[in-house]
XYZ file of C-alpha atoms in Angstrom:
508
model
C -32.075 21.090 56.988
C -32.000 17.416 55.801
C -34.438 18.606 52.683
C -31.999 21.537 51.995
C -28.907 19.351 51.693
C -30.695 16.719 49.356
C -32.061 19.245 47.345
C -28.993 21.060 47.105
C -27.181 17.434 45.778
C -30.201 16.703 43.316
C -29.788 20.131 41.673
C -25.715 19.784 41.512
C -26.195 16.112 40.000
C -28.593 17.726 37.429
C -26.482 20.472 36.512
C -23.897 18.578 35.983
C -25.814 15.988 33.929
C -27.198 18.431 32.010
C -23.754 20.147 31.184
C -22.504 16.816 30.168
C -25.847 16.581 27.864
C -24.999 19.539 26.304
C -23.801 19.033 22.560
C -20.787 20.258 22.108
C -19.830 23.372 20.024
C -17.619 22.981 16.641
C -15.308 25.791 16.364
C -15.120 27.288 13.451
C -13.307 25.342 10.064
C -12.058 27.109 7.469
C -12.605 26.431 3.715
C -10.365 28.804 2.911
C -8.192 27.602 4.972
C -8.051 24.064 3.271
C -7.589 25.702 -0.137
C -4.650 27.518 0.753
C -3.026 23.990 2.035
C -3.708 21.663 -0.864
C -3.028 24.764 -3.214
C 0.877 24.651 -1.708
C 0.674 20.553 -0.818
C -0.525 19.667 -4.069
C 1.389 22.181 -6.371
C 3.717 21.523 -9.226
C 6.552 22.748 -7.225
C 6.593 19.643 -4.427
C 7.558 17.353 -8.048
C 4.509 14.828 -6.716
C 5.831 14.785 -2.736
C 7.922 11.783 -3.064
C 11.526 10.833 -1.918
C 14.183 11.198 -4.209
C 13.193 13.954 -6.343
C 14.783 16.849 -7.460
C 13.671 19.439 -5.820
C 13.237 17.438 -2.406
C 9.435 18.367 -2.273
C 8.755 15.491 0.431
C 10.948 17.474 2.838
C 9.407 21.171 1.552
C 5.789 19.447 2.544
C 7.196 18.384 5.794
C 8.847 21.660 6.366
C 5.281 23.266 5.668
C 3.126 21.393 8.040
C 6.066 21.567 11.050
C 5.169 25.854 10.178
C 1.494 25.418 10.075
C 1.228 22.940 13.232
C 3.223 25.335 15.218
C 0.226 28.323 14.095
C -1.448 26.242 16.195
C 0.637 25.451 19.195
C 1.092 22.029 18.501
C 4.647 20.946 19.947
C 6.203 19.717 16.772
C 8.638 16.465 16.680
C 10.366 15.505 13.954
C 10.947 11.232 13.650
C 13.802 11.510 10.854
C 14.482 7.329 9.751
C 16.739 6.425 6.742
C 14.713 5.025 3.755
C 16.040 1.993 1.612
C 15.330 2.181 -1.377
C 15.919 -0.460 -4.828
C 15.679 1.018 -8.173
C 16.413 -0.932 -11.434
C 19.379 -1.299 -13.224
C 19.293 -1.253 -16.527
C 22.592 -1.418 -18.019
C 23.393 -4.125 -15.838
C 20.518 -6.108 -16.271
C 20.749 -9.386 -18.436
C 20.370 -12.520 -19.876
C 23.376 -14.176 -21.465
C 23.593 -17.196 -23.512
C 26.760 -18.828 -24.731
C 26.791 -21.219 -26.722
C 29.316 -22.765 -29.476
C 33.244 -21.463 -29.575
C 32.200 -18.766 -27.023
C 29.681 -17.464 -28.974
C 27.716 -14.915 -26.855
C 23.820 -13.828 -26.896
C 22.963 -10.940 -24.791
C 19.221 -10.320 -24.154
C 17.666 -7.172 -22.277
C 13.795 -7.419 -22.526
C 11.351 -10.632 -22.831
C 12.217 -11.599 -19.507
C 11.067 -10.092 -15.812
C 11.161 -11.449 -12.168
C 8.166 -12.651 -10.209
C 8.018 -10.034 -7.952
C 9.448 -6.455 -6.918
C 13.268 -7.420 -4.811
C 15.865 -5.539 -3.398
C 18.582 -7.419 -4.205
C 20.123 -7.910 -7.152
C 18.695 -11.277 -8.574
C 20.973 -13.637 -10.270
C 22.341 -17.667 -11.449
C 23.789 -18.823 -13.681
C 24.769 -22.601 -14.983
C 23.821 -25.370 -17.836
C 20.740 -24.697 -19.999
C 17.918 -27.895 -19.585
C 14.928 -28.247 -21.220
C 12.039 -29.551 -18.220
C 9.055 -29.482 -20.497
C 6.250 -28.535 -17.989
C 8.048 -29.125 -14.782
C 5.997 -31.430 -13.387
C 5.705 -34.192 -12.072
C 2.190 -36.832 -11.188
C 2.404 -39.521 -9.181
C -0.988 -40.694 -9.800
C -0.302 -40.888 -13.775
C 3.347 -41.463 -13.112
C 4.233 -38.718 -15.433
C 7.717 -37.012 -14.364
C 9.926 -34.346 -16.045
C 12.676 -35.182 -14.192
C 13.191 -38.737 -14.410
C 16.794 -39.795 -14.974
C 17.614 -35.825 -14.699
C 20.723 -34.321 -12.437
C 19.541 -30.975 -11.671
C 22.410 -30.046 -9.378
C 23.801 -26.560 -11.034
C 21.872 -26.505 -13.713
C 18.851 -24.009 -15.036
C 15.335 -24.891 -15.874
C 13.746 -23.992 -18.411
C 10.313 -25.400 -18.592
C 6.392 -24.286 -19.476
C 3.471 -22.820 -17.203
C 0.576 -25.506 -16.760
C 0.952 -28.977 -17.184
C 0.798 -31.723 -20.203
C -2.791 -32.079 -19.365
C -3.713 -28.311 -19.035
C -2.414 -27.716 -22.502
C -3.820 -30.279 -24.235
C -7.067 -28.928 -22.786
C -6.187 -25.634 -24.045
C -6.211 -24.101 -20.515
C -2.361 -23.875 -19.451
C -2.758 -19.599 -20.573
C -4.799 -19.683 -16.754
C -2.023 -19.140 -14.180
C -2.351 -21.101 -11.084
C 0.319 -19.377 -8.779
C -0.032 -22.055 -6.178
C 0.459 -24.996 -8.265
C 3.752 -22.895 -10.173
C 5.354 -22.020 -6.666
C 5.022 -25.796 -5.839
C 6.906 -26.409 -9.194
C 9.397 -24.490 -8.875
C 10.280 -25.416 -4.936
C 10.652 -28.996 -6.142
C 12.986 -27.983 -8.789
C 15.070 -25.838 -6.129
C 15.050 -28.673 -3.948
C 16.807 -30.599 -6.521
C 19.713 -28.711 -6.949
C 18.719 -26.267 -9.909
C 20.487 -22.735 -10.199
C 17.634 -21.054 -11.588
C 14.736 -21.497 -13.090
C 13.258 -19.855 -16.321
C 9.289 -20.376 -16.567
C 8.365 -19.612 -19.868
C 4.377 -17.929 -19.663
C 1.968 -19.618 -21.874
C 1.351 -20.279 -25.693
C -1.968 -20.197 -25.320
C -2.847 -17.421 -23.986
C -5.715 -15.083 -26.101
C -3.401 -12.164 -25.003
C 0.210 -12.669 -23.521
C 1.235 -9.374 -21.631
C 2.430 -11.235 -18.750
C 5.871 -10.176 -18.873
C 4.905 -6.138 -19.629
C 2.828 -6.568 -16.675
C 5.603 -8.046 -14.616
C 7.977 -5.772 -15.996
C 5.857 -3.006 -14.752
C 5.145 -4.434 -11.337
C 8.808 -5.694 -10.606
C 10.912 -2.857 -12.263
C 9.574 -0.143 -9.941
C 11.428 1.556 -7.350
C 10.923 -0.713 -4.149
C 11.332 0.561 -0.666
C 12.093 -1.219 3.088
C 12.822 0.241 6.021
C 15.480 -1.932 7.541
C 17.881 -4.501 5.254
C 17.989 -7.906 5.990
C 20.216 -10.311 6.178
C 19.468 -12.092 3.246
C 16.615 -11.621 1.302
C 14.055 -14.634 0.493
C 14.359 -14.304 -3.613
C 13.690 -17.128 -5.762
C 16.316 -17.633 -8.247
C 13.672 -17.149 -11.384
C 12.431 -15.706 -13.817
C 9.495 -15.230 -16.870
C 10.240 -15.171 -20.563
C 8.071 -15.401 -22.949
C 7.495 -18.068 -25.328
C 8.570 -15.968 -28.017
C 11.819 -15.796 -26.147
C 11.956 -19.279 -25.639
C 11.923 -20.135 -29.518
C 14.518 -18.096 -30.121
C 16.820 -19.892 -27.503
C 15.755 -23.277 -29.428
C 16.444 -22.725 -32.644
C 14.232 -22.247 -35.700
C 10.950 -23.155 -37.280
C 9.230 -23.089 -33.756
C 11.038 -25.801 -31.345
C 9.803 -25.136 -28.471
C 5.975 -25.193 -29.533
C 6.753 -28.316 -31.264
C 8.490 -29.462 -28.073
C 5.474 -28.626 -26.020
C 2.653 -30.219 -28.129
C 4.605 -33.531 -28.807
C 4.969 -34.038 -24.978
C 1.055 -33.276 -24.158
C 0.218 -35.286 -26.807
C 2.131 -38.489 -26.361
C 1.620 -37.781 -22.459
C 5.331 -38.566 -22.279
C 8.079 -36.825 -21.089
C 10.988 -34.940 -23.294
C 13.869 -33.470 -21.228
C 16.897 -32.945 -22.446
C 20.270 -31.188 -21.382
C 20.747 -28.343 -24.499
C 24.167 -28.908 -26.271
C 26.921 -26.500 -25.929
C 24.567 -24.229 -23.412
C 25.152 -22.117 -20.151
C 22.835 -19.223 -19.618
C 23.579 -16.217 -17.019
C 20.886 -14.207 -15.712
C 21.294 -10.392 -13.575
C 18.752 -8.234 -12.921
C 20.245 -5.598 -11.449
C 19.537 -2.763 -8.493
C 20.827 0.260 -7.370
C 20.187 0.467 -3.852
C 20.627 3.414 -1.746
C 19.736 5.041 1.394
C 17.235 7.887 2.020
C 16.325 10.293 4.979
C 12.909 10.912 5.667
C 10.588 11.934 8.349
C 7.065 11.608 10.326
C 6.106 15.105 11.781
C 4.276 14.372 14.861
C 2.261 17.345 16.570
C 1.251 17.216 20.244
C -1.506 18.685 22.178
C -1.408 17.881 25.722
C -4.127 16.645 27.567
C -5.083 18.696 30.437
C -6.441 15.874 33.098
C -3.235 14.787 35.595
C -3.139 11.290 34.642
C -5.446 11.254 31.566
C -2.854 12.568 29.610
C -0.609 10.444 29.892
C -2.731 8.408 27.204
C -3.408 9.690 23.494
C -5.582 9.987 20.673
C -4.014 9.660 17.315
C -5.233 11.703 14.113
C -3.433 10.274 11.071
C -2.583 10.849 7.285
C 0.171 10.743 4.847
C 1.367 13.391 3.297
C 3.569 11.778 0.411
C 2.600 10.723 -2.903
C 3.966 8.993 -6.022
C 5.929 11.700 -7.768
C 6.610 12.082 -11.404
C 6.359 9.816 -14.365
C 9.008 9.565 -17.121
C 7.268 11.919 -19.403
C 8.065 14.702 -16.424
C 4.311 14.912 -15.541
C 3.602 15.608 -11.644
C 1.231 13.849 -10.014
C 0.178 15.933 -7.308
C -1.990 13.527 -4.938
C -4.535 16.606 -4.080
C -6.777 14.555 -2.673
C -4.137 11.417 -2.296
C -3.143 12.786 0.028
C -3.240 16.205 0.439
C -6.666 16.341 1.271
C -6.161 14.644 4.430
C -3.013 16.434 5.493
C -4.991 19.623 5.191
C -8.032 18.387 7.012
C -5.408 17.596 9.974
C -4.073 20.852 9.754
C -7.621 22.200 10.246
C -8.313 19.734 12.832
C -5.338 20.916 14.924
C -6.005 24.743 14.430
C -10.033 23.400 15.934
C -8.585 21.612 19.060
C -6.387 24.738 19.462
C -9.686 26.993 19.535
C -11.308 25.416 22.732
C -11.159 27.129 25.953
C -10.435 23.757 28.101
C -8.656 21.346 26.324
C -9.162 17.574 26.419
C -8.824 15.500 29.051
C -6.357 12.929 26.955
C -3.135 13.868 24.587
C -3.625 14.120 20.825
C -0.987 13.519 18.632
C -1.543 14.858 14.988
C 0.693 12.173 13.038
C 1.770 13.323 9.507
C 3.588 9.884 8.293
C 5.797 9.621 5.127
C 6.264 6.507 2.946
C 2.472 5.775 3.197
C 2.899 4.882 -0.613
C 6.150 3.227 -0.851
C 4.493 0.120 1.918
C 2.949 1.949 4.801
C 6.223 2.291 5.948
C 6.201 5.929 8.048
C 2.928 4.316 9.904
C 5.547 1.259 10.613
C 8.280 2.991 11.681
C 5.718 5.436 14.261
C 3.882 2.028 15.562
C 8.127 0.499 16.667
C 9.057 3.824 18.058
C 5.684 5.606 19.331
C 6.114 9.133 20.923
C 3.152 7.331 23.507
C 3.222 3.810 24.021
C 0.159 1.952 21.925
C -1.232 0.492 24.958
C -1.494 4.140 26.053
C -3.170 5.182 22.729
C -6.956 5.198 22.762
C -7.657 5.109 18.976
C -6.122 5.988 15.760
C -8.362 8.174 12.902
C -6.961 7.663 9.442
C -7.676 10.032 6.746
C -6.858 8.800 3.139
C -8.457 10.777 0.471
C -11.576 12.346 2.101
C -12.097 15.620 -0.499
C -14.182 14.275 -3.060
C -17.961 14.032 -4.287
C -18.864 11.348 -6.857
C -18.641 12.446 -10.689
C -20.282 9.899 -12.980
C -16.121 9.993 -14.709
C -16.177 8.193 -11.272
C -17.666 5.249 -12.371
C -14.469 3.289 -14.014
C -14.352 1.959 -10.354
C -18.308 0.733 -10.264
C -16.680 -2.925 -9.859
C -14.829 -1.587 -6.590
C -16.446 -1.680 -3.014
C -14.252 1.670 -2.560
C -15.898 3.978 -5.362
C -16.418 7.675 -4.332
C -19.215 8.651 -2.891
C -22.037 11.409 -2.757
C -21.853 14.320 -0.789
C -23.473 13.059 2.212
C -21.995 9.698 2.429
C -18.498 8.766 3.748
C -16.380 5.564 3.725
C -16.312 5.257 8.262
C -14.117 1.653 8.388
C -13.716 0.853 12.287
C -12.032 -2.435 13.711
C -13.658 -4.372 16.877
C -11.519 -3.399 19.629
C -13.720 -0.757 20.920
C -17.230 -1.122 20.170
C -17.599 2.734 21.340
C -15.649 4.282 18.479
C -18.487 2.893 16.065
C -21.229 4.622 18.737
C -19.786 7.785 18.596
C -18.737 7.450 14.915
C -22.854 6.727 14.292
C -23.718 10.092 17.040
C -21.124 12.489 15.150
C -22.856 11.296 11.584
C -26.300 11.304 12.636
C -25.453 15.369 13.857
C -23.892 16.350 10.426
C -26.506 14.726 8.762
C -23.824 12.543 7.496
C -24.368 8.358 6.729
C -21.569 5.995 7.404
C -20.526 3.283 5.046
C -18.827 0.488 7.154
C -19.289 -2.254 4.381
C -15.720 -2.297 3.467
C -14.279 -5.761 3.312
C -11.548 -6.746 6.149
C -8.958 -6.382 3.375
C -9.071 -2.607 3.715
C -7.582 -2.847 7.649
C -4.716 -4.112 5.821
C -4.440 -1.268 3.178
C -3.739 2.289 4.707
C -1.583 3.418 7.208
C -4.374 2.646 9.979
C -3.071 -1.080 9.404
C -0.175 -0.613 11.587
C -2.555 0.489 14.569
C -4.925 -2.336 14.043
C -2.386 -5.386 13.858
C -1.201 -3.811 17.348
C -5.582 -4.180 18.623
C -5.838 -0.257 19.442
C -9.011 1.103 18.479
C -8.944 2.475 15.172
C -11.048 4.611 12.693
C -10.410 5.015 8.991
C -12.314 7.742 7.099
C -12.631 8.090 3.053
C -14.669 9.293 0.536
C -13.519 6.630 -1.571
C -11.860 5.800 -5.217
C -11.975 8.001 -8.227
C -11.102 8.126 -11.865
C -8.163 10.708 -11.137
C -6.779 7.763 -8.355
C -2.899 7.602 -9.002
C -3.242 9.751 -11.903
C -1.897 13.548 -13.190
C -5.307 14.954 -12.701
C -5.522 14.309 -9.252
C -5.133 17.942 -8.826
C -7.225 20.836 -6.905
C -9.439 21.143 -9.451
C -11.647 18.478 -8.601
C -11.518 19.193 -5.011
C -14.457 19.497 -2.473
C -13.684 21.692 0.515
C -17.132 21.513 1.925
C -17.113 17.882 2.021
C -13.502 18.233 3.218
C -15.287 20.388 6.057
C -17.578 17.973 7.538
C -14.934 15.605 7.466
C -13.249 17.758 10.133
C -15.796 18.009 12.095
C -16.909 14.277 12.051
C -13.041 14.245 13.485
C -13.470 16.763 15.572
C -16.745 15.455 17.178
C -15.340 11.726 17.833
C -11.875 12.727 18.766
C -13.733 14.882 21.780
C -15.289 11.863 22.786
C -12.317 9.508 22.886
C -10.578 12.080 24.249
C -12.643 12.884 27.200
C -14.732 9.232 28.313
């Protein structure tokens, strides 16, 4: 009787091993089905999927997956959250000099600020002439000496005496300039105008600032006051043409590197105004979060997260779309697919998933932010986050214009699999789930790229978390990141590497 009992155990205890063994089956993924969602995410018709434009194809994309998460049973929440958002100006951006018997100069270009703001930026106050700004203590060499800065503006070179002599002041040292300039604020100035260098083989400083700073800028939540430097960059061009003719301020320049002696001086009859300007208003948008419930009493109380964005840069000036098919439409699809999967299986998991479409990934990762404040499960609840941020293309030798980039596209059979340290597991299974769909992981991706995607906002809070892409390409923030180009069978396996490591973090 004894035998019969232990025999009877052994066998249950293999059975049930052996069930657990058992690989588990991938329901079925449609290609098809992925065409038919990029070929609406990624139209002409959703204007580029980005707030503000005209035809409001951010919320038409949101109102799309809330219908196809629903085909799936998913219970669908909407997280509406307003949007700030900073566009420039221009009318009302300026710099003013006035000079003798009220005589007025108003300039509109040569100038930019040092970085993208929200608030309008300006000051205003007494033109002086700081040469290089600096000051040595080892030389003894100061710009300042004798100088009341109080209320007054600086105007004043990149590099130092030294560095231009050398011929080397056109090489930016940000460090060094932000030093500068705090010294100069400390004093008392206004404002500060840095003028970019003379020697420089090529000076598109300023167009490239112009370009970086005159975008439309985004936050989430205003603050009280924001921490903006009062300056700005002209060029030297610009510069010349507030000194006078035949080339002062070059002259100005090389007499004070080469007598290594300091020439600042208060301009005569001078007061300069600068206001770059912003129009800031307020936008609604939304994070459409779908949940499956897990089906273990406890368990479920805890989550797996599948992630991507679905918005995307809009249109340019010239009225061309950029439709983001595989930034990101690619991944919104692949969730959609994902869902429909999970909805196929007889038993469902043990643990939640939430299916987390996030907006304003490319406006600052700011839908990821706003989910990671006000989670639908708390984080120390949620067992991982999987990020998917492009993953439907195949390398194209046009792909190689990002051969200096540890993020080019890759083959067919390669993927982009960037996991943090907080569960050594997720890599396991990540490796199993590969090593099935005759996949191979790429996990050389520098640190910097936690920081990048919308995964970021997971890892800075330590849960688990799993970011999948096939990489960069030559249509990468571009027109012709359309359908075209897509791969749905890559787009496939990508599902199923989901599918296969969200059933393990779903059920250990």
């Amino acid at each position: 009787m004894r035998f019969k009992k232990y025999y009877f155990l052994l066998l249950l205890a293999f059975l049930t091993f052996n069930a657990q063994a058992q690989p588990v089956n991938i329901p079925t993924i449609s290609e098809e089905q992925l065409k038919r969602h990029i070929s609406f995410l990624a139209s002409d018709s959703l204007q580029g999927r980005a707030p503000g434009t005209s035809v409001r194809g951010l919320n038409m994309a949101a109102k799309y997956i809330e219908k196809m998460g629903s085909e799936s049973s998913l219970q669908i929440l909407s997280q509406t959250f307003p949007l700030i958002s900073s566009q420039p100006d221009e009318k009302n951006t300026f710099l003013k000099i006035s000079g003798k018997k009220g005589k007025e100069t108003v300039y509109k270009k040569n100038f930019a600020a040092l970085k993208p703001h929200i608030e309008t930026l300006g000051f205003s106050g007494e033109l002086v002439f700081t040469g290089f700004g600096w000051k040595d203590s080892i030389s003894g060499y100061n710009d300042f000496e004798g100088m009341d800065l109080q209320g007054k503006v600086a105007i004043y070179s990149v590099g130092t005496p030294e560095s231009f002599r050398e011929g080397f002041s056109y090489l930016w040292n940000s460090s060094q300039e932000y030093q500068k300039a705090k010294k100069i604020l400390d004093a008392g100035a206004a404002g500060i105008i840095l003028v970019t260098s003379l020697q420089a083989p090529r000076d598109n400083t300023i167009q490239q600032l112009e370009q970086w700073t005159k975008k439309s800028n985004y936050i989430l939540e205003p603050s009280n006051k924001e921490n903006l430097l009062p300056i700005v960059a002209a060029t030297p061009a610009f510069a010349n043409t507030l000194f006078g003719k035949n080339n002062k301020w070059e002259r100005q320049l090389k007499s004070i590197s080469k007598k290594g002696t300091p020439e600042t001086f208060i301009t005569k009859n001078k007061e300069v105004q600068v206001k770059l300007s912003r129009k800031v208003e307020e936008t609604e948008v939304q994070n459409i979060i779908g949940i499956m419930e897990g089906s273990h009493p406890q368990l479920k109380e805890e989550c797996v997260v599948f992630m991507a964005h679905y918005d995307h840069v809009g249109m340019n000036e010239l009225g061309e779309v950029f439709n983001g098919a595989d930034d990101n439409a690619s991944g919104v699809a692949t969730l959609l697919e994902l869902a429909a999967a999970f909805a196929q299986l007889a038993k469902k998991p043990k643990r939640s998933i939430a299916f987390l479409w996030v907006t304003a990934e490319e406006a600052g990762l700011l839908g990821s932010e706003y989910y990671s404040k006000n989670p639908v499960f708390p984080l120390k609840k949620t067992v991982a986050c999987i990020n998917l941020d492009m993953v439907g293309r195949v390398y194209e030798p046009r792909d190689s214009v990002w051969n200096q980039s540890p993020k080019q596209v890759k083959k067919f059979n390669e993927i982009y699999t960037l996991v943090n340290d907080f569960n050594p597991r997720l890599k396991e299974w990540t490796d199993s789930a590969c090593s099935r769909l005759g996949l191979i992981p790429d996990y050389s991706l520098p640190g910097k790229f936690l920081h990048i995607s919308d995964h970021y906002h997971f890892h800075r809070n330590q849960v688990p978390a799993l970011s999948l892409s096939t990489g960069y390409t030559a249509d990468y923030h571009q027109p012709s990141d359309d359908i075209s180009r897509i791969r749905f069978d890559k787009m496939k396996r990508v599902a199923e590497l989901c599918f296969l490591v969200g059933v393990e973090l779903a059920n250990f």
